[in-house]
PDB file of C-alpha atoms in Angstrom:
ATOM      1  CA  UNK A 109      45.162 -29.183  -6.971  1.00  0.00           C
ATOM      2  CA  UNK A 110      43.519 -30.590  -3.898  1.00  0.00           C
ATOM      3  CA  UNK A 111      44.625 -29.019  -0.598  1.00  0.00           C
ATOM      4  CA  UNK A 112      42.427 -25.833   0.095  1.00  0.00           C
ATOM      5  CA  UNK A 113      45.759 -24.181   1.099  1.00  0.00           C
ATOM      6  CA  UNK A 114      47.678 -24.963  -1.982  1.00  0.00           C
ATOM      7  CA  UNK A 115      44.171 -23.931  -4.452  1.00  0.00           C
ATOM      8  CA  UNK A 116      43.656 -20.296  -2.542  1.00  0.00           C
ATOM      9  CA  UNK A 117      48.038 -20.126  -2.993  1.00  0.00           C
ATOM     10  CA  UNK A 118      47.488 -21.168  -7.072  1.00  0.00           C
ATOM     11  CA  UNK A 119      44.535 -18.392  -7.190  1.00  0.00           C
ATOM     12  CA  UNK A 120      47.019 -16.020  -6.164  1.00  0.00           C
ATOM     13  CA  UNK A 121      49.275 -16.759  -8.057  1.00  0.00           C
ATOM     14  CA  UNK A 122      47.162 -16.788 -10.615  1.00  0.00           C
ATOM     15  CA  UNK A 123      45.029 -14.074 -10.880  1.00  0.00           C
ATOM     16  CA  UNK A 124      46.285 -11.549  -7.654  1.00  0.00           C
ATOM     17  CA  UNK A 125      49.281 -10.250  -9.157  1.00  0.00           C
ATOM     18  CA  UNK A 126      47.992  -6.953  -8.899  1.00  0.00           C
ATOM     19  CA  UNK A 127      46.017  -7.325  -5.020  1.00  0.00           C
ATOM     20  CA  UNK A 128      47.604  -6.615  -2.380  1.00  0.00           C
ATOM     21  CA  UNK A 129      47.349  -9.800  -0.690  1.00  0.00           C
ATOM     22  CA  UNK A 130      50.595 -11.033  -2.606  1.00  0.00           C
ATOM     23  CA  UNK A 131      50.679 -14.745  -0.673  1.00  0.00           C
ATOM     24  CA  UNK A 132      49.203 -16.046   2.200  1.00  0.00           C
ATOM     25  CA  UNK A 133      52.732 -15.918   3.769  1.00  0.00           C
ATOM     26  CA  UNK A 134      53.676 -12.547   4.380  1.00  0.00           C
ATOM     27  CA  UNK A 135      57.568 -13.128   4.677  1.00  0.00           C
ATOM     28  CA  UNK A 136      59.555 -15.147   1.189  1.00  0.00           C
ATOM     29  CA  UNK A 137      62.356 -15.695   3.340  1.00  0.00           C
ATOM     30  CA  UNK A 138      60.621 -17.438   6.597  1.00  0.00           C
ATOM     31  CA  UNK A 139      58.010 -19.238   3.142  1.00  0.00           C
ATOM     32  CA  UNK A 140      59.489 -23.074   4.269  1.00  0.00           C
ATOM     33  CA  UNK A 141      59.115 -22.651   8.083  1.00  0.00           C
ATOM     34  CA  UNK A 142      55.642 -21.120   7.624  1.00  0.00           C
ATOM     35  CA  UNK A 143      54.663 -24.160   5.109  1.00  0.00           C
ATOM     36  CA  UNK A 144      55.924 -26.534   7.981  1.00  0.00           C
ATOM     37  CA  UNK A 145      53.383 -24.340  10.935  1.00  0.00           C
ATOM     38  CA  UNK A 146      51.006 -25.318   7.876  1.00  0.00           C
ATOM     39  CA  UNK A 147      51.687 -28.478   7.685  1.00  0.00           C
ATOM     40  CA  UNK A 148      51.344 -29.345  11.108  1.00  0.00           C
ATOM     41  CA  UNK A 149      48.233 -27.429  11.242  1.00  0.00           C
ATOM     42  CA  UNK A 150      46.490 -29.256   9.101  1.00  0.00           C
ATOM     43  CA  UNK A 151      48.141 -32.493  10.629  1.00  0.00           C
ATOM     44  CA  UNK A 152      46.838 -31.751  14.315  1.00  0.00           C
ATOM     45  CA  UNK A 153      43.271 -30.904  12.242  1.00  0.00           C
ATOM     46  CA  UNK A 154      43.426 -34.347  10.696  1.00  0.00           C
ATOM     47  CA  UNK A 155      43.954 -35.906  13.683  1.00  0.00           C
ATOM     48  CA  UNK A 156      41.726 -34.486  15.208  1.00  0.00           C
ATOM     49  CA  UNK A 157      39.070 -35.600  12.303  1.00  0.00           C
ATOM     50  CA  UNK A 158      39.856 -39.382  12.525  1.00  0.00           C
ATOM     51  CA  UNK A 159      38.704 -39.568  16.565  1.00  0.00           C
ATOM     52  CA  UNK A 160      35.900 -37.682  15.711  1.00  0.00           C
ATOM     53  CA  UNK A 161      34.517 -40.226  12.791  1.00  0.00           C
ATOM     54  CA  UNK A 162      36.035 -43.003  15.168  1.00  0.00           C
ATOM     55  CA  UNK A 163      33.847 -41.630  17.618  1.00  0.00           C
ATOM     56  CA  UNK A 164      30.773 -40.669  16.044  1.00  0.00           C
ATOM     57  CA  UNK A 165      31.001 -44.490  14.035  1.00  0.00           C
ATOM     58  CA  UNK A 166      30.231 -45.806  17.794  1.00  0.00           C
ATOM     59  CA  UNK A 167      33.702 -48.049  17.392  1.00  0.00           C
ATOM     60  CA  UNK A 168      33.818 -49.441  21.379  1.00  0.00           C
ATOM     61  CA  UNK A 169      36.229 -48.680  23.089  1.00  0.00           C
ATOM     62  CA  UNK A 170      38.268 -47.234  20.140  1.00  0.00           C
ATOM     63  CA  UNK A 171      40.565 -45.620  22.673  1.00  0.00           C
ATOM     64  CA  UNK A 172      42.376 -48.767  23.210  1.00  0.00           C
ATOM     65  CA  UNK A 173      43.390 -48.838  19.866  1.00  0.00           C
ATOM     66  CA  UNK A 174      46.780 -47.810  18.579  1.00  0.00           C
ATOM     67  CA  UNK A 175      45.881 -46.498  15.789  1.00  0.00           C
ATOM     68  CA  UNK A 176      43.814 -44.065  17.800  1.00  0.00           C
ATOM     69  CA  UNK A 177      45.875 -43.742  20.462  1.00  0.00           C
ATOM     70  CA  UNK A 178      48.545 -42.420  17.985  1.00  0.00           C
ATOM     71  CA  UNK A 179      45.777 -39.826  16.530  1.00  0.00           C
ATOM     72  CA  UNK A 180      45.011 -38.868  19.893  1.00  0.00           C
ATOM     73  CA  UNK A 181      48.947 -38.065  20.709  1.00  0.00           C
ATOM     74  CA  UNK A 182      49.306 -36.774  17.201  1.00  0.00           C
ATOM     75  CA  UNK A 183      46.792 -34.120  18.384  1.00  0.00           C
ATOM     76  CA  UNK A 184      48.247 -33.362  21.690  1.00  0.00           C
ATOM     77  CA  UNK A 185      51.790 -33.257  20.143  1.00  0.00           C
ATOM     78  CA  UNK A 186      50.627 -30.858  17.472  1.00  0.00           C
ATOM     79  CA  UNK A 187      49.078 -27.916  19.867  1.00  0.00           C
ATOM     80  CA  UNK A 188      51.945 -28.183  22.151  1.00  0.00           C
ATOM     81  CA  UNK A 189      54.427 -27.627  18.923  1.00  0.00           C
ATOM     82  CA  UNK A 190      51.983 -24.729  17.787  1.00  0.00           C
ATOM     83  CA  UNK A 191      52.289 -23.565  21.445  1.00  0.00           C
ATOM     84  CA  UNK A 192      55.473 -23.130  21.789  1.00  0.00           C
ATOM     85  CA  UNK A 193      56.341 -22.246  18.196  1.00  0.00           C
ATOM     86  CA  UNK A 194      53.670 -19.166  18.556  1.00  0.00           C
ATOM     87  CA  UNK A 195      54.937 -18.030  21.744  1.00  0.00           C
ATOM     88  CA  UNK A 196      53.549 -15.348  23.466  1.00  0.00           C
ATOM     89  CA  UNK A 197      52.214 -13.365  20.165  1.00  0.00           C
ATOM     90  CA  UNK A 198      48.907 -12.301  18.705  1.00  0.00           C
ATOM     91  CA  UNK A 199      50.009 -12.810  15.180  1.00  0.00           C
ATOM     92  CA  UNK A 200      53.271 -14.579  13.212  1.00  0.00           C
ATOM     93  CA  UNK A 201      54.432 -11.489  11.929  1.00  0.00           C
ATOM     94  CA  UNK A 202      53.564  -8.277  13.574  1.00  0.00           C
ATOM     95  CA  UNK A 203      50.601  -6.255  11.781  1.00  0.00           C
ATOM     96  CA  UNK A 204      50.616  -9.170   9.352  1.00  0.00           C
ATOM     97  CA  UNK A 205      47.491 -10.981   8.526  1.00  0.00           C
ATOM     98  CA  UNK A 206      47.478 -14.646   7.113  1.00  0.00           C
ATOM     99  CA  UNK A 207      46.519 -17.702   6.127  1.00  0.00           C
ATOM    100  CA  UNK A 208      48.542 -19.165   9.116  1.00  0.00           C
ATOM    101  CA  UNK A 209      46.037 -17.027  11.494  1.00  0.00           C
ATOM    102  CA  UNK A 210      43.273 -17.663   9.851  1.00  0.00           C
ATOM    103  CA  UNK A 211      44.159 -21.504   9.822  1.00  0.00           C
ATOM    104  CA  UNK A 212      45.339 -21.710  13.586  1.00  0.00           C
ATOM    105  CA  UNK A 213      42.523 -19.998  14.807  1.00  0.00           C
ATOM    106  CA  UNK A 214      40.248 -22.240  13.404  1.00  0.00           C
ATOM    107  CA  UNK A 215      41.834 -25.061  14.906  1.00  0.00           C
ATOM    108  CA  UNK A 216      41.595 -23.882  18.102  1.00  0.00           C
ATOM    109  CA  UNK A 217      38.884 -22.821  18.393  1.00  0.00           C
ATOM    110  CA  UNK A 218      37.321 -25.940  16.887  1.00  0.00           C
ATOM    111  CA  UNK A 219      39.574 -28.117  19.367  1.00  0.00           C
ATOM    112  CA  UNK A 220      37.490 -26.651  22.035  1.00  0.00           C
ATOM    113  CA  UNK A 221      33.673 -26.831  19.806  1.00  0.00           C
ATOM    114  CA  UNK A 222      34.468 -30.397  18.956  1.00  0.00           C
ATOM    115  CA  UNK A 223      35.666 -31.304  22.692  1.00  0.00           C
ATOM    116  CA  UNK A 224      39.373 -32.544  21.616  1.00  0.00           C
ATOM    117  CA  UNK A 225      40.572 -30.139  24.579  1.00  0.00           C
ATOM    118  CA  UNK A 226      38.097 -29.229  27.264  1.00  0.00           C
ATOM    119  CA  UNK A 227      40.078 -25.729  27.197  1.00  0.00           C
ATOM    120  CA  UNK A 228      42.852 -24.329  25.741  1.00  0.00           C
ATOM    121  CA  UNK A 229      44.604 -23.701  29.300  1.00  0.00           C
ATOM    122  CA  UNK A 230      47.103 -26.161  28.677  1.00  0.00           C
ATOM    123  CA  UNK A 231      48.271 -24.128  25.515  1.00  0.00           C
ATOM    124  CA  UNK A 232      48.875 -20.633  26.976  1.00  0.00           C
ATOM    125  CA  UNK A 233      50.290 -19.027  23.907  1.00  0.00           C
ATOM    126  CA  UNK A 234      47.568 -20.607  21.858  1.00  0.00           C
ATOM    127  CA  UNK A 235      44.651 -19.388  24.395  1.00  0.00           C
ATOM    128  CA  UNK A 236      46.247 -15.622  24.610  1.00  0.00           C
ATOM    129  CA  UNK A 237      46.189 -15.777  20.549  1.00  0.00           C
ATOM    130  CA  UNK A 238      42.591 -16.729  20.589  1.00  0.00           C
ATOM    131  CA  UNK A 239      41.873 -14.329  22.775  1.00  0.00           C
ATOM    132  CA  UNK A 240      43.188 -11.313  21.300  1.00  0.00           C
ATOM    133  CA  UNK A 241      42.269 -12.336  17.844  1.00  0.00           C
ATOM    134  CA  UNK A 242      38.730 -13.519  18.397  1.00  0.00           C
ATOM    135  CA  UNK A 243      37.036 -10.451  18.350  1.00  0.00           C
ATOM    136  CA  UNK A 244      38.038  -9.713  14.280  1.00  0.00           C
ATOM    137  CA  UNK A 245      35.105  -9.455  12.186  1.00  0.00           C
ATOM    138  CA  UNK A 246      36.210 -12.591  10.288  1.00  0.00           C
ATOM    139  CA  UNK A 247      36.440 -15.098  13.541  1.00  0.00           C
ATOM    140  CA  UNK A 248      33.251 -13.094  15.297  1.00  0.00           C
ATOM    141  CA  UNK A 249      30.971 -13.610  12.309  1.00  0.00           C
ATOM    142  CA  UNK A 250      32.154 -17.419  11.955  1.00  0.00           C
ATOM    143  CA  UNK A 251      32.558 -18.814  14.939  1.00  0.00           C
ATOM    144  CA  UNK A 252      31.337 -22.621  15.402  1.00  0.00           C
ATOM    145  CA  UNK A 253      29.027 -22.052  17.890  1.00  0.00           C
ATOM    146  CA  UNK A 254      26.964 -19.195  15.817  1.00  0.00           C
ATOM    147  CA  UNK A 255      23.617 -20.917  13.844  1.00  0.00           C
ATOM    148  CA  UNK A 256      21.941 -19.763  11.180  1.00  0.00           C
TER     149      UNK A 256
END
């Protein structure tokens, strides 16, 4: 196993049989659309990961490259389809709590830490879910900007 998401789903599966937390997605019958809003989670975060290294290795001018260029859409393509996919909600599934939260939240707000997106204004759905979410315990204590 060697996708975080796929390990924690294994442990579950595993050895949570008798947890509550049953899956980290909360609804079997919506489990293939919610692996694709994974998918392209961790797509948009991967993107996001190669212009930082391209970046940080000082390549000049690596914006003129395609490969780059195609990261760089890859990343704007992915928050707009997380955008409009969310909608105008605070979670997936009302009073639900999951690994799809926990997963887009992170991405956004480390869009913003990392300086991918100056703000999330262009992503209205995505900025109201960060905003009513980011005062849980679990985003609060975490956040990017918090040191040690």
């Amino acid at each position: 196993l060697i996708e975080s998401d796929i390990i924690c789903e294994y442990l579950i599966d595993s050895h949570g049989k008798n947890s509550t937390l049953k899956s980290f997605f909360p609804k079997s019958d919506q489990k293939y659309q919610d692996q694709k809003r994974l998918a392209i989670m961790n797509g948009t975060m991967s993107a996001g990961v190669k212009l930082i290294r391209a970046k940080r290795s000082e390549i000049p001018n690596f914006e003129n490259y395609a490969m780059f260029r195609q990261e760089k859409e890859t990343f704007r393509v992915g928050l707009a389809w997380l955008n409009e996919d969310l909608g105008n909600r605070a979670a997936y599934y009302e009073g639900q709590f999951s690994l799809l939260e926990i997963t887009l939240m992170c991405l956004s707000e480390w869009a913003i830490f990392r300086e991918m997106v100056p703000s999330l204004n262009d992503y209205p759905h995505l900025l109201n879910f960060v905003e009513q979410n980011k005062a849980r315990p679990c985003f609060a204590k975490t956040h990017p900007t918090i040191t040690g």
